[in-house]
Structure formats: structure tokens, C-alpha cells
Tab-separated table of C-alpha atoms in Angstrom:
chain	number	residue	atom	x	y	z
U	1	UNK	CA	0.377	18.658	44.718
U	2	UNK	CA	0.305	20.934	41.679
U	3	UNK	CA	-0.650	20.844	38.007
U	4	UNK	CA	0.530	18.588	35.188
U	5	UNK	CA	-0.081	19.616	31.585
U	6	UNK	CA	0.609	17.346	28.628
U	7	UNK	CA	0.408	18.889	25.188
U	8	UNK	CA	1.188	17.927	21.617
U	9	UNK	CA	4.277	19.804	20.412
U	10	UNK	CA	5.829	19.806	16.927
U	11	UNK	CA	9.046	17.966	16.164
U	12	UNK	CA	10.187	20.890	14.006
U	13	UNK	CA	11.503	20.111	10.530
U	14	UNK	CA	10.340	16.780	9.075
U	15	UNK	CA	12.254	15.138	6.230
U	16	UNK	CA	9.865	13.178	4.007
U	17	UNK	CA	10.483	10.676	1.212
U	18	UNK	CA	7.828	10.404	-1.511
U	19	UNK	CA	7.192	7.197	-3.501
U	20	UNK	CA	7.210	6.914	-7.268
U	21	UNK	CA	3.803	5.212	-7.391
U	22	UNK	CA	1.571	7.915	-5.842
U	23	UNK	CA	3.757	10.927	-5.018
U	24	UNK	CA	1.219	13.736	-5.432
U	25	UNK	CA	-1.419	12.191	-3.157
U	26	UNK	CA	1.245	11.389	-0.564
U	27	UNK	CA	2.618	14.924	-0.685
U	28	UNK	CA	-0.841	16.469	-0.333
U	29	UNK	CA	-1.764	14.257	2.600
U	30	UNK	CA	1.622	14.512	4.333
U	31	UNK	CA	1.621	18.289	4.002
U	32	UNK	CA	-1.762	18.581	5.702
U	33	UNK	CA	-1.158	16.236	8.614
U	34	UNK	CA	2.430	17.325	9.275
U	35	UNK	CA	1.696	21.052	9.166
U	36	UNK	CA	-1.406	20.420	11.317
U	37	UNK	CA	1.013	19.052	13.901
U	38	UNK	CA	2.911	22.356	13.835
U	39	UNK	CA	5.861	21.186	11.736
U	40	UNK	CA	7.539	22.266	8.536
U	41	UNK	CA	8.439	19.718	5.861
U	42	UNK	CA	11.121	19.170	3.235
U	43	UNK	CA	10.357	16.509	0.627
U	44	UNK	CA	12.811	14.338	-1.262
U	45	UNK	CA	10.738	12.757	-4.023
U	46	UNK	CA	11.555	9.569	-5.861
U	47	UNK	CA	13.728	10.588	-8.845
U	48	UNK	CA	11.120	9.063	-11.169
U	49	UNK	CA	8.486	11.470	-9.811
U	50	UNK	CA	10.536	14.645	-9.348
U	51	UNK	CA	8.806	16.776	-11.994
U	52	UNK	CA	5.218	16.098	-10.969
U	53	UNK	CA	6.167	16.419	-7.289
U	54	UNK	CA	7.817	19.838	-7.822
U	55	UNK	CA	4.845	21.024	-9.861
U	56	UNK	CA	2.339	19.864	-7.248
U	57	UNK	CA	4.293	21.456	-4.417
U	58	UNK	CA	4.209	24.844	-6.153
U	59	UNK	CA	0.426	24.569	-6.569
U	60	UNK	CA	-0.008	23.694	-2.878
U	61	UNK	CA	2.371	26.453	-1.780
U	62	UNK	CA	0.500	29.116	-3.718
U	63	UNK	CA	-2.777	27.965	-2.187
U	64	UNK	CA	-1.614	27.909	1.443
U	65	UNK	CA	0.114	31.289	1.215
U	66	UNK	CA	-3.074	32.749	-0.258
U	67	UNK	CA	-4.894	31.218	2.705
U	68	UNK	CA	-2.731	33.023	5.230
U	69	UNK	CA	0.049	30.565	6.025
U	70	UNK	CA	3.713	31.642	6.094
U	71	UNK	CA	5.759	31.020	2.968
U	72	UNK	CA	8.003	27.979	2.687
U	73	UNK	CA	6.474	25.868	5.438
U	74	UNK	CA	7.068	23.013	3.018
U	75	UNK	CA	9.556	22.633	0.196
U	76	UNK	CA	11.194	19.995	-1.963
U	77	UNK	CA	14.559	19.174	-3.482
U	78	UNK	CA	14.548	20.172	-7.159
U	79	UNK	CA	16.730	17.235	-8.267
U	80	UNK	CA	16.289	14.498	-5.673
U	81	UNK	CA	18.871	11.735	-5.494
U	82	UNK	CA	20.027	9.088	-3.049
U	83	UNK	CA	22.735	11.540	-1.998
U	84	UNK	CA	20.238	14.323	-1.249
U	85	UNK	CA	18.157	11.844	0.751
U	86	UNK	CA	21.223	10.934	2.798
U	87	UNK	CA	21.904	14.623	3.505
U	88	UNK	CA	18.333	14.938	4.754
U	89	UNK	CA	18.672	11.774	6.860
U	90	UNK	CA	21.740	13.132	8.655
U	91	UNK	CA	21.032	16.875	8.803
U	92	UNK	CA	21.063	18.153	12.409
U	93	UNK	CA	18.027	20.412	11.830
U	94	UNK	CA	15.803	17.523	10.677
U	95	UNK	CA	14.157	16.049	13.746
U	96	UNK	CA	11.896	13.363	12.264
U	97	UNK	CA	11.925	11.281	9.080
U	98	UNK	CA	8.756	10.148	7.312
U	99	UNK	CA	9.442	7.468	4.721
U	100	UNK	CA	6.917	6.259	2.170
U	101	UNK	CA	8.744	3.807	-0.064
U	102	UNK	CA	10.434	0.442	-0.403
U	103	UNK	CA	12.518	-1.526	2.099
U	104	UNK	CA	15.831	-0.076	0.893
U	105	UNK	CA	15.055	3.547	1.716
U	106	UNK	CA	13.377	2.508	4.974
U	107	UNK	CA	16.548	0.672	6.011
U	108	UNK	CA	18.709	3.696	5.162
U	109	UNK	CA	16.476	6.004	7.197
U	110	UNK	CA	16.537	3.621	10.163
U	111	UNK	CA	20.330	3.921	10.219
U	112	UNK	CA	20.132	7.697	10.731
U	113	UNK	CA	19.626	7.535	14.508
U	114	UNK	CA	16.581	9.799	14.128
U	115	UNK	CA	12.968	8.982	14.894
U	116	UNK	CA	11.451	7.377	11.787
U	117	UNK	CA	7.832	6.880	10.776
U	118	UNK	CA	8.007	4.453	7.868
U	119	UNK	CA	5.487	3.090	5.413
U	120	UNK	CA	7.058	-0.034	3.972
U	121	UNK	CA	5.979	-2.482	1.271
U	122	UNK	CA	2.799	-4.507	1.275
U	123	UNK	CA	1.487	-7.623	-0.461
U	124	UNK	CA	-2.129	-7.821	0.741
U	125	UNK	CA	-3.676	-11.297	0.535
U	126	UNK	CA	-7.395	-12.009	0.266
U	127	UNK	CA	-9.034	-15.107	1.762
U	128	UNK	CA	-12.439	-16.219	0.439
U	129	UNK	CA	-14.099	-19.002	2.434
U	130	UNK	CA	-17.139	-21.175	1.697
U	131	UNK	CA	-19.538	-18.898	3.618
U	132	UNK	CA	-18.727	-15.780	1.570
U	133	UNK	CA	-21.057	-13.948	-0.788
U	134	UNK	CA	-19.043	-14.886	-3.857
U	135	UNK	CA	-20.534	-12.327	-6.243
U	136	UNK	CA	-19.885	-9.541	-3.749
U	137	UNK	CA	-16.370	-10.836	-3.057
U	138	UNK	CA	-15.528	-10.858	-6.780
U	139	UNK	CA	-16.890	-7.347	-7.259
U	140	UNK	CA	-14.877	-6.065	-4.289
U	141	UNK	CA	-11.641	-7.711	-5.422
U	142	UNK	CA	-12.001	-6.189	-8.884
U	143	UNK	CA	-12.934	-2.753	-7.515
U	144	UNK	CA	-10.081	-2.584	-4.994
U	145	UNK	CA	-7.471	-4.436	-7.027
U	146	UNK	CA	-8.040	-2.378	-10.177
U	147	UNK	CA	-8.124	1.051	-8.504
U	148	UNK	CA	-5.318	3.097	-10.077
U	149	UNK	CA	-4.335	-0.161	-11.797
U	150	UNK	CA	-3.217	-1.705	-8.486
U	151	UNK	CA	-0.304	0.598	-7.668
U	152	UNK	CA	-1.446	1.271	-4.090
U	153	UNK	CA	0.198	-0.771	-1.356
U	154	UNK	CA	-3.178	-1.503	0.308
U	155	UNK	CA	-4.664	-3.055	-2.856
U	156	UNK	CA	-5.599	-6.714	-3.176
U	157	UNK	CA	-2.580	-8.550	-4.630
U	158	UNK	CA	-3.418	-12.285	-4.440
U	159	UNK	CA	-6.516	-14.347	-3.610
U	160	UNK	CA	-6.855	-17.687	-1.793
U	161	UNK	CA	-10.175	-19.466	-2.262
U	162	UNK	CA	-11.512	-22.520	-0.406
U	163	UNK	CA	-11.812	-25.418	-2.862
U	164	UNK	CA	-15.510	-26.141	-2.214
U	165	UNK	CA	-16.450	-22.775	-3.770
U	166	UNK	CA	-13.415	-22.300	-6.000
U	167	UNK	CA	-15.089	-22.917	-9.372
U	168	UNK	CA	-18.092	-20.787	-8.429
U	169	UNK	CA	-15.769	-17.970	-7.429
U	170	UNK	CA	-13.946	-18.082	-10.778
U	171	UNK	CA	-17.320	-17.830	-12.503
U	172	UNK	CA	-18.193	-14.866	-10.275
U	173	UNK	CA	-15.005	-13.107	-11.355
U	174	UNK	CA	-15.941	-13.514	-15.023
U	175	UNK	CA	-19.500	-12.423	-14.286
U	176	UNK	CA	-18.156	-9.274	-12.591
U	177	UNK	CA	-16.130	-8.362	-15.686
U	178	UNK	CA	-12.645	-9.775	-15.110
U	179	UNK	CA	-10.932	-11.719	-17.899
U	180	UNK	CA	-9.215	-15.032	-17.233
U	181	UNK	CA	-5.763	-15.697	-18.703
U	182	UNK	CA	-4.958	-19.275	-19.663
U	183	UNK	CA	-1.765	-20.924	-18.433
U	184	UNK	CA	0.173	-20.073	-21.605
U	185	UNK	CA	-0.704	-16.364	-21.520
U	186	UNK	CA	-0.089	-16.157	-17.764
U	187	UNK	CA	3.271	-17.891	-18.138
U	188	UNK	CA	4.302	-15.420	-20.839
U	189	UNK	CA	3.157	-12.499	-18.699
U	190	UNK	CA	5.109	-13.805	-15.711
U	191	UNK	CA	8.280	-13.767	-17.796
U	192	UNK	CA	7.624	-10.161	-18.849
U	193	UNK	CA	6.382	-8.826	-15.509
U	194	UNK	CA	9.431	-9.594	-13.397
U	195	UNK	CA	13.115	-8.952	-13.971
U	196	UNK	CA	15.810	-11.144	-12.409
U	197	UNK	CA	18.927	-9.607	-10.907
U	198	UNK	CA	20.831	-12.827	-11.627
U	199	UNK	CA	21.201	-13.565	-7.899
U	200	UNK	CA	17.912	-15.328	-7.325
U	201	UNK	CA	15.921	-12.152	-6.664
U	202	UNK	CA	13.242	-10.665	-8.883
U	203	UNK	CA	11.874	-7.141	-9.196
U	204	UNK	CA	8.711	-5.990	-10.889
U	205	UNK	CA	9.191	-4.633	-14.411
U	206	UNK	CA	8.692	-0.876	-13.949
U	207	UNK	CA	7.396	-0.571	-17.512
U	208	UNK	CA	4.309	-2.527	-16.460
U	209	UNK	CA	3.644	-0.890	-13.099
U	210	UNK	CA	0.268	0.843	-13.154
U	211	UNK	CA	-0.474	-0.097	-16.761
U	212	UNK	CA	-4.035	-0.952	-17.750
U	213	UNK	CA	-5.468	-4.446	-18.081
U	214	UNK	CA	-5.911	-3.959	-21.821
U	215	UNK	CA	-2.280	-2.897	-22.252
U	216	UNK	CA	-1.060	-5.940	-20.361
U	217	UNK	CA	-3.395	-8.215	-22.301
U	218	UNK	CA	-1.992	-6.854	-25.572
U	219	UNK	CA	1.509	-7.850	-24.436
U	220	UNK	CA	0.480	-11.495	-24.242
U	221	UNK	CA	-1.735	-11.285	-27.339
U	222	UNK	CA	-5.043	-11.716	-25.525
U	223	UNK	CA	-8.092	-9.804	-26.756
U	224	UNK	CA	-10.204	-8.316	-23.978
U	225	UNK	CA	-13.439	-6.298	-24.097
U	226	UNK	CA	-13.104	-2.533	-23.960
U	227	UNK	CA	-13.201	-1.280	-20.394
U	228	UNK	CA	-11.806	-4.474	-18.843
U	229	UNK	CA	-10.421	-3.556	-15.427
U	230	UNK	CA	-8.783	-6.771	-14.293
U	231	UNK	CA	-7.126	-9.939	-15.555
U	232	UNK	CA	-6.849	-13.060	-13.407
U	233	UNK	CA	-5.251	-16.482	-13.560
U	234	UNK	CA	-5.166	-19.746	-11.631
U	235	UNK	CA	-1.818	-20.519	-10.041
U	236	UNK	CA	-0.157	-21.827	-6.870
U	237	UNK	CA	1.356	-20.374	-3.713
U	238	UNK	CA	4.906	-20.286	-5.078
U	239	UNK	CA	4.140	-18.283	-8.205
U	240	UNK	CA	6.021	-14.986	-8.289
U	241	UNK	CA	2.776	-13.066	-8.817
U	242	UNK	CA	1.645	-14.387	-5.431
U	243	UNK	CA	4.906	-13.795	-3.600
U	244	UNK	CA	5.853	-10.358	-4.984
U	245	UNK	CA	4.020	-7.015	-4.966
U	246	UNK	CA	3.269	-6.762	-8.686
U	247	UNK	CA	1.386	-3.407	-8.833
U	248	UNK	CA	-0.636	-4.190	-11.945
U	249	UNK	CA	-4.293	-5.255	-12.429
U	250	UNK	CA	-3.521	-8.977	-12.668
U	251	UNK	CA	-4.910	-11.131	-9.869
U	252	UNK	CA	-3.379	-14.559	-9.128
U	253	UNK	CA	-5.926	-16.953	-7.608
U	254	UNK	CA	-4.914	-19.988	-5.554
U	255	UNK	CA	-7.109	-22.915	-4.467
U	256	UNK	CA	-6.814	-23.929	-0.797
U	257	UNK	CA	-8.211	-26.925	1.055
U	258	UNK	CA	-10.024	-24.997	3.786
U	259	UNK	CA	-9.972	-21.835	5.909
U	260	UNK	CA	-7.038	-23.118	7.954
U	261	UNK	CA	-4.802	-23.655	4.912
U	262	UNK	CA	-5.996	-20.361	3.444
U	263	UNK	CA	-4.929	-18.510	6.577
U	264	UNK	CA	-1.540	-20.239	6.526
U	265	UNK	CA	-1.023	-19.264	2.870
U	266	UNK	CA	-2.078	-15.660	3.553
U	267	UNK	CA	0.546	-15.414	6.286
U	268	UNK	CA	3.222	-16.716	3.930
U	269	UNK	CA	2.271	-14.377	1.078
U	270	UNK	CA	2.082	-11.316	3.351
U	271	UNK	CA	5.703	-11.938	4.451
U	272	UNK	CA	5.244	-10.331	7.844
U	273	UNK	CA	5.019	-6.829	6.375
U	274	UNK	CA	2.039	-6.255	8.738
U	275	UNK	CA	0.436	-4.026	6.116
U	276	UNK	CA	-3.030	-5.034	4.867
U	277	UNK	CA	-5.084	-8.226	4.617
U	278	UNK	CA	-8.646	-8.954	3.510
U	279	UNK	CA	-11.198	-11.682	4.151
U	280	UNK	CA	-14.602	-12.515	2.699
U	281	UNK	CA	-16.610	-14.622	5.136
U	282	UNK	CA	-19.879	-14.619	7.081
U	283	UNK	CA	-18.272	-16.378	10.049
U	284	UNK	CA	-17.364	-13.789	12.694
U	285	UNK	CA	-15.179	-16.305	14.534
U	286	UNK	CA	-13.072	-16.790	11.436
U	287	UNK	CA	-12.927	-13.059	10.723
U	288	UNK	CA	-11.675	-12.463	14.266
U	289	UNK	CA	-9.118	-15.268	14.050
U	290	UNK	CA	-7.923	-14.004	10.672
U	291	UNK	CA	-7.490	-10.436	11.938
U	292	UNK	CA	-5.551	-11.524	15.025
U	293	UNK	CA	-3.343	-13.991	13.164
U	294	UNK	CA	-2.496	-11.628	10.287
U	295	UNK	CA	-1.875	-8.782	12.754
U	296	UNK	CA	-1.715	-6.288	9.896
U	297	UNK	CA	-2.220	-2.548	10.279
U	298	UNK	CA	-5.383	-2.763	8.177
U	299	UNK	CA	-7.812	-5.684	7.972
U	300	UNK	CA	-10.882	-5.423	5.740
U	301	UNK	CA	-13.707	-7.944	5.983
U	302	UNK	CA	-16.354	-8.265	3.268
U	303	UNK	CA	-15.244	-5.139	1.462
U	304	UNK	CA	-12.602	-3.788	-0.879
U	305	UNK	CA	-9.179	-2.461	0.092
U	306	UNK	CA	-9.941	1.266	-0.136
U	307	UNK	CA	-12.512	0.800	2.613
U	308	UNK	CA	-9.635	0.207	5.015
U	309	UNK	CA	-8.160	3.673	4.485
U	310	UNK	CA	-10.425	6.626	3.910
U	311	UNK	CA	-13.539	8.526	4.926
U	312	UNK	CA	-15.210	8.262	1.514
U	313	UNK	CA	-15.010	4.474	1.374
U	314	UNK	CA	-14.683	3.514	5.030
U	315	UNK	CA	-15.463	4.601	8.534
U	316	UNK	CA	-12.329	6.501	9.537
U	317	UNK	CA	-9.680	9.040	8.551
U	318	UNK	CA	-7.135	8.201	5.881
U	319	UNK	CA	-3.470	8.704	5.152
U	320	UNK	CA	-1.012	7.825	2.407
U	321	UNK	CA	1.692	7.079	4.944
U	322	UNK	CA	0.590	3.822	6.554
U	323	UNK	CA	3.377	3.184	9.026
U	324	UNK	CA	3.777	-0.581	9.095
U	325	UNK	CA	7.464	-1.216	10.005
U	326	UNK	CA	7.399	1.364	12.796
U	327	UNK	CA	3.882	0.575	14.006
U	328	UNK	CA	2.056	3.933	13.976
U	329	UNK	CA	-0.496	2.563	11.507
U	330	UNK	CA	-2.639	4.940	9.458
U	331	UNK	CA	-0.941	8.209	10.412
U	332	UNK	CA	-2.599	11.395	11.646
U	333	UNK	CA	-1.321	14.789	12.917
U	334	UNK	CA	-0.785	13.257	16.376
U	335	UNK	CA	1.887	10.929	15.003
U	336	UNK	CA	3.933	13.948	13.935
U	337	UNK	CA	3.918	15.546	17.388
U	338	UNK	CA	5.987	15.069	20.498
U	339	UNK	CA	4.089	14.694	23.755
U	340	UNK	CA	5.479	17.367	26.046
U	341	UNK	CA	4.734	17.339	29.782
U	342	UNK	CA	4.924	20.381	32.037
U	343	UNK	CA	4.707	19.668	35.743
U	344	UNK	CA	4.156	22.687	38.002
U	345	UNK	CA	4.991	21.450	41.480
U	346	UNK	CA	3.081	22.705	44.482
């Protein structure tokens, strides 16, 4: 009856928002996968990252032009603001929006009536059950949770440990090089780490985001060995360090009765962001149940968070735009293409 051809076609001009936490990596990755899809890109960086983003873009641009690409296939706003983002959101020549940032900017983009691929917030929980290799679990949590001082949205943010192995796990954390904060120091840090808006909501103190474990320890007058990568403390489910994405190398650890309660607590702490969750267990039935119940874009079992996003540490491709609210997952060039069908009848 004829021929039908489906091909991947570019959207055209993509408007992209860069985060303040890892703007250069996001720009590099977005540029590659969006241009690979045949598009051009205009970036509106977070105002707190505008200088490094503009510098990086010029380096990339020089390299791609030298490699044979046309000039200006990607560009950025010199002085990005909320107003310039809104212009981009509503501009008739921008066909697709790619948002890597917090819930506020995602909400604004969603109101644009354009197609949006959005990477929203995360608060990845870790569940450690009684079958886990505790030494390995501790090493993984420190390695993933301390990478770039915990600014990445995929990083381990809070840990729930089954009570029968709880004390052994705390010992494993110390053995692996983490330093435990007592209740007084952790209470003082909690007061410093979050800022209240006076309306019952709290935001992380930006002065502490991405700061080292030793810097944070100094704030609460705790001496730590040189090279310490992570601090940790015992707490409960309702502690703000558990419920909020803190983005610093401080790991709250909560005791749970059993796997079932641990799973319930993980669901509460993840807040339905559908971003990332981790489990340490040797029980495949539990791993499967955990993955299906959490229903996050990334689930890592018996490893550290970076292994869920990247060829060097995992088994797949990676991206810095992990589209959780809009469901595309770890994005690739295909996500930034339209599927165009040509039917030749007869």
C-alpha cells in the first residue's frame, strides 16, 4: 500500500535553564545531546553561575567552530534574570524548553504552553537491610554522598538502616572514614544549615551548599582528620536534614524496624519526586519490590549514586538533565527530537 518513513527531526531552537549547582557540566552535556538532535540552543544560566557559564560557553564555541560546526549554534544570555527566562519561555521561535533546576522554575516553564523536558529536585533515600554487606554499603554511601560535596541531585541524601544491623552499620561508617557528629553538634548544624522564611518553610543555607566536611565541622567546632569526606549523625524521620535536599556532605541516618518500615520511610523522604533511590541488600525480591514501589527514574542497588548515571561508573549513557517531572528520565539526543512520519500512499 506504499511506504511509511519515520525519522527523528529537530525541534529547532531549544531554550535551556542551567542550575547554580553544576552549570558547566550541564551546559557541556546539554550542548552535545541537543545539537546531536539537530537543534540549536540558547541558555539562561542561574544568575549565581552566569560568569562561569558564559566563560565555558565561549570555550565550547571556539572548539566546535574549529571542528567544522557553524557559528552560534548555541549561545547564552550575558546577564540572565527571571525576566530573561520568561522572555525565553514565551518567545515564538523557541520550540522546546529544557529545565534543570528547582520546582519554581519548572512550574514557570510548565505555564508556557510549550513542550518542556524538566529535571526537578531530588532527595534520594538509601535503604540498608540486614542482608547487606555493611562495609561495602558504608563505602558506597560515602563515595556517592561526598562526590562534589553532595551538590548533585542523584547523590545519597539520607539513610534508613534496619535496627538489627544499625550499630554495626554506624561502626562501618566510622571504619570507612566518616566522622560522627553528636546530638549537640548536629543540632547546632541544623540551625545553621537551613533558613526559615517565617511561614513554616525552610530553605538550605546557600553559604553551606557544596562546602567541604571539614569546613562544616569547623562551624560546629568539631575537629576532624584531614581529608574527611563525610559527616554523619543519628536522627529521626522528621529531621529537616532527612526531609530537605541539603546538598552538603552530612548524612542523616535513621533506624527503622525492618525492611517494610524502611521502604515506607524512603517513600516519605523522597516526596514523590521520582528522582533517585538506592538500596543495599542481597535479597533480589526486596530489591525488586523497592524499585517498583519507589518508581524513581534511577534506582541503584548495592552501589553508589554515580553508578546510576554514567558510562564511567555504570552500565549506560549519562546526562545532567534527568527529566523526572516530565518522565523522559536520563535524557539523550532522541528526547530532543520530534518523531516525524512521512507516508507515501500507493
